[in-house]
Amino acid sequence: MAKGRVNPNHTLETQGITGLGTVYYNLREPDLIAQALCLGEGELGQGGTLLVSTGKFTGRSPNDKHIVKTDSVADKIWWDANRAMSPEGFDRLYDDMLAHMAGRDYFVQDLFGGADPAHKLDVRVVTELAWHSLFIRHLLRRPEAEDIDSFEPEFTIINSPSFRADPERHDCRSETVIALNFDRKLILIGGTEYAGENKKSVFTLLNYMLPEKGIMPMHCSANHAPGNPVDTAVFFGLSGTGKTTLSADPERVLIGDDEHGWSDRGTFNFEGGCYAKTINLSREAEPEIYETTQKFGTVIENMVYDPETKELDFEDDSLTPNMRCAYPLDYISNASPTALGGHPKNIIMLTCDAFGVLPPIARLTPAQAMYHFLSGFTSKVAGTERGVTEPQPTFSTCFGAPFMPRRPEEYGALLREKIAKHGATCWLVNTGWTGGAYGTGSRMPIKATRALLTAALDGSLEDAPFRKDKNFGFEVPTHVKASAVPDILLDPRRTWDDAAAYDRQAAKLVQMFAENFAQYEEHIDDDVKAIAIREAASA
């Protein structure tokens, strides 16, 4: 039985998926919330939000993601970072998952990734959970109602959390599985209720497909100046560096907070919504994001709340520090209605340096930008994971290694080519610690970070005096006019009580960079290699 609006020529049955119970096609938010509540998947929160828990898995399972190793992709995939699955294992997984799904009700959303019509990817998402259908309806982009009648999916995602994979039979690692088959145009997800797997699987698809069209896929947020899409900025960064927070600038137009493409036409958002962290979220610091946590249809994920009033506790991370909310992009008042921008005028690479070494902002040459893009540095701090007692470096190449099917150098070369062609200015911004490492120093003041970004984006920082950093070779401003940023903050060595201790910490971090970057030296240009050699010599 089918319910909802669907192209009759492209139902699940016409795809060979038969024997299911009721299939709900393209339900809208009120009906999806009603279904989720009826099925006991969550509770109704303040303002009509949906309060859900993802159970055992409160984050992605990158070690359980597999790419099917067929002849067409075998020579294109970065197998050092992507687990292979045999075509035979995938076929058995598909057959067993369909057998498991028989007689059960499922929810279907016909959506697309990519705001630029010339480069969009039509995706059908089949979910066991109604709230997953609501989540992905927020996070991907929705066709117009009349376009549903002619919708033909290019890829199909099937997500059945109650299914458990058999590692021996299905050629996977555990009972949890995310399997991408580019030949069969299928993605299978089982054994996890974490909704983020749905959206990141589409990002992985685009990361594989777009480079062949000369389009740079980016794990970044983006915004542009009011009334001036030509003045676009993109913000690369790993979790916890401030990617969502800093791009949601009330003085600029938000293009998107997480995934974008850079084509010959400019910048475009892949998504139709935002998936924001809510730990320690406050109305004062991030009013727009805070307000979404009380808006109809927002999915509130893994947050502690009062059982009677449904009031959210933004400080209680007993379920997970990775508590989040998912909402449509138009819930942010200054969001772009088109989700399109120009070629980036400024490229910001965000890092959270818990070692207290990096300056709050530095200007990068194109070669240095590629070096730091391939490095993808941030750091874990004590208390975030069991056994972490001091800052630990995290290098996630291209600021998103788990989502990169191809070798990092391919993305790096594409980024560098576009920087050279369109003349973008690149900046490294540290939102981490100053005056000492984590536990001794203090977090970089958010007001100072915003002031420096404003100066970078409006062009006034270009006129500042700069010094050359002796550890990394990039340029650091020594004074910023018309800002409240003290000069001492711009020189991290001066913020430490013990300058010699800073020097030792800096040498340690430089060595970490050099050791990590050694894996790329066979595949990079000579000028980037020169930076790597200088880093190694300095270490």
Short mmCIF file of N, CA and C in Angstrom, two decimals, residues 358-359 362-365 368 371-372 467-476 510 531 534-535 538:
data_model
loop_
_atom_site.label_atom_id
_atom_site.label_comp_id
_atom_site.label_asym_id
_atom_site.label_seq_id
_atom_site.Cartn_x
_atom_site.Cartn_y
_atom_site.Cartn_z
N LEU A 358 49.12 28.44 17.75
CA LEU A 358 48.76 29.18 16.53
C LEU A 358 48.16 30.54 16.86
N PRO A 359 48.41 31.54 16.01
CA PRO A 359 47.84 32.87 16.24
C PRO A 359 46.34 32.86 15.92
N ALA A 362 45.99 34.21 10.49
CA ALA A 362 47.21 34.29 9.69
C ALA A 362 46.83 34.25 8.23
N ARG A 363 47.60 34.95 7.40
CA ARG A 363 47.35 34.96 5.95
C ARG A 363 48.23 33.91 5.28
N LEU A 364 47.61 33.13 4.38
CA LEU A 364 48.30 32.01 3.75
C LEU A 364 48.54 32.28 2.27
N THR A 365 49.69 31.85 1.77
CA THR A 365 49.91 31.80 0.33
C THR A 365 49.11 30.63 -0.24
N GLN A 368 50.69 27.44 0.92
CA GLN A 368 50.43 27.22 2.35
C GLN A 368 48.98 26.80 2.57
N TYR A 371 48.77 23.21 1.87
CA TYR A 371 49.41 22.47 2.95
C TYR A 371 48.46 22.32 4.13
N HIS A 372 47.82 23.41 4.53
CA HIS A 372 46.93 23.35 5.70
C HIS A 372 45.60 22.67 5.35
N ARG A 467 53.87 40.26 10.23
CA ARG A 467 55.17 39.63 10.51
C ARG A 467 55.13 38.20 9.98
N LYS A 468 56.28 37.63 9.74
CA LYS A 468 56.36 36.25 9.28
C LYS A 468 56.56 35.34 10.48
N ASP A 469 55.68 34.37 10.65
CA ASP A 469 55.76 33.45 11.77
C ASP A 469 56.96 32.52 11.57
N LYS A 470 57.82 32.42 12.58
CA LYS A 470 59.05 31.64 12.42
C LYS A 470 58.80 30.13 12.48
N ASN A 471 57.64 29.73 12.99
CA ASN A 471 57.35 28.30 13.10
C ASN A 471 56.70 27.75 11.83
N PHE A 472 55.74 28.47 11.27
CA PHE A 472 55.00 27.97 10.12
C PHE A 472 55.18 28.78 8.85
N GLY A 473 55.80 29.94 8.93
CA GLY A 473 56.12 30.70 7.74
C GLY A 473 54.99 31.55 7.19
N PHE A 474 53.79 31.49 7.79
CA PHE A 474 52.70 32.33 7.28
C PHE A 474 52.80 33.73 7.87
N GLU A 475 51.99 34.65 7.33
CA GLU A 475 52.01 36.05 7.76
C GLU A 475 50.95 36.30 8.82
N VAL A 476 51.34 37.01 9.87
CA VAL A 476 50.45 37.28 11.00
C VAL A 476 50.36 38.79 11.21
N VAL A 510 54.89 21.73 15.37
CA VAL A 510 55.49 21.71 14.03
C VAL A 510 55.88 20.29 13.65
N ILE A 531 57.33 23.62 1.44
CA ILE A 531 56.79 23.94 2.77
C ILE A 531 56.92 22.75 3.70
N ARG A 534 60.49 22.36 4.77
CA ARG A 534 60.86 23.37 5.76
C ARG A 534 60.30 23.01 7.13
N GLU A 535 59.05 22.49 7.14
CA GLU A 535 58.45 22.08 8.41
C GLU A 535 59.26 20.95 9.04
N SER A 538 62.50 22.27 10.39
CA SER A 538 62.27 23.03 11.61
C SER A 538 62.03 22.12 12.79
#
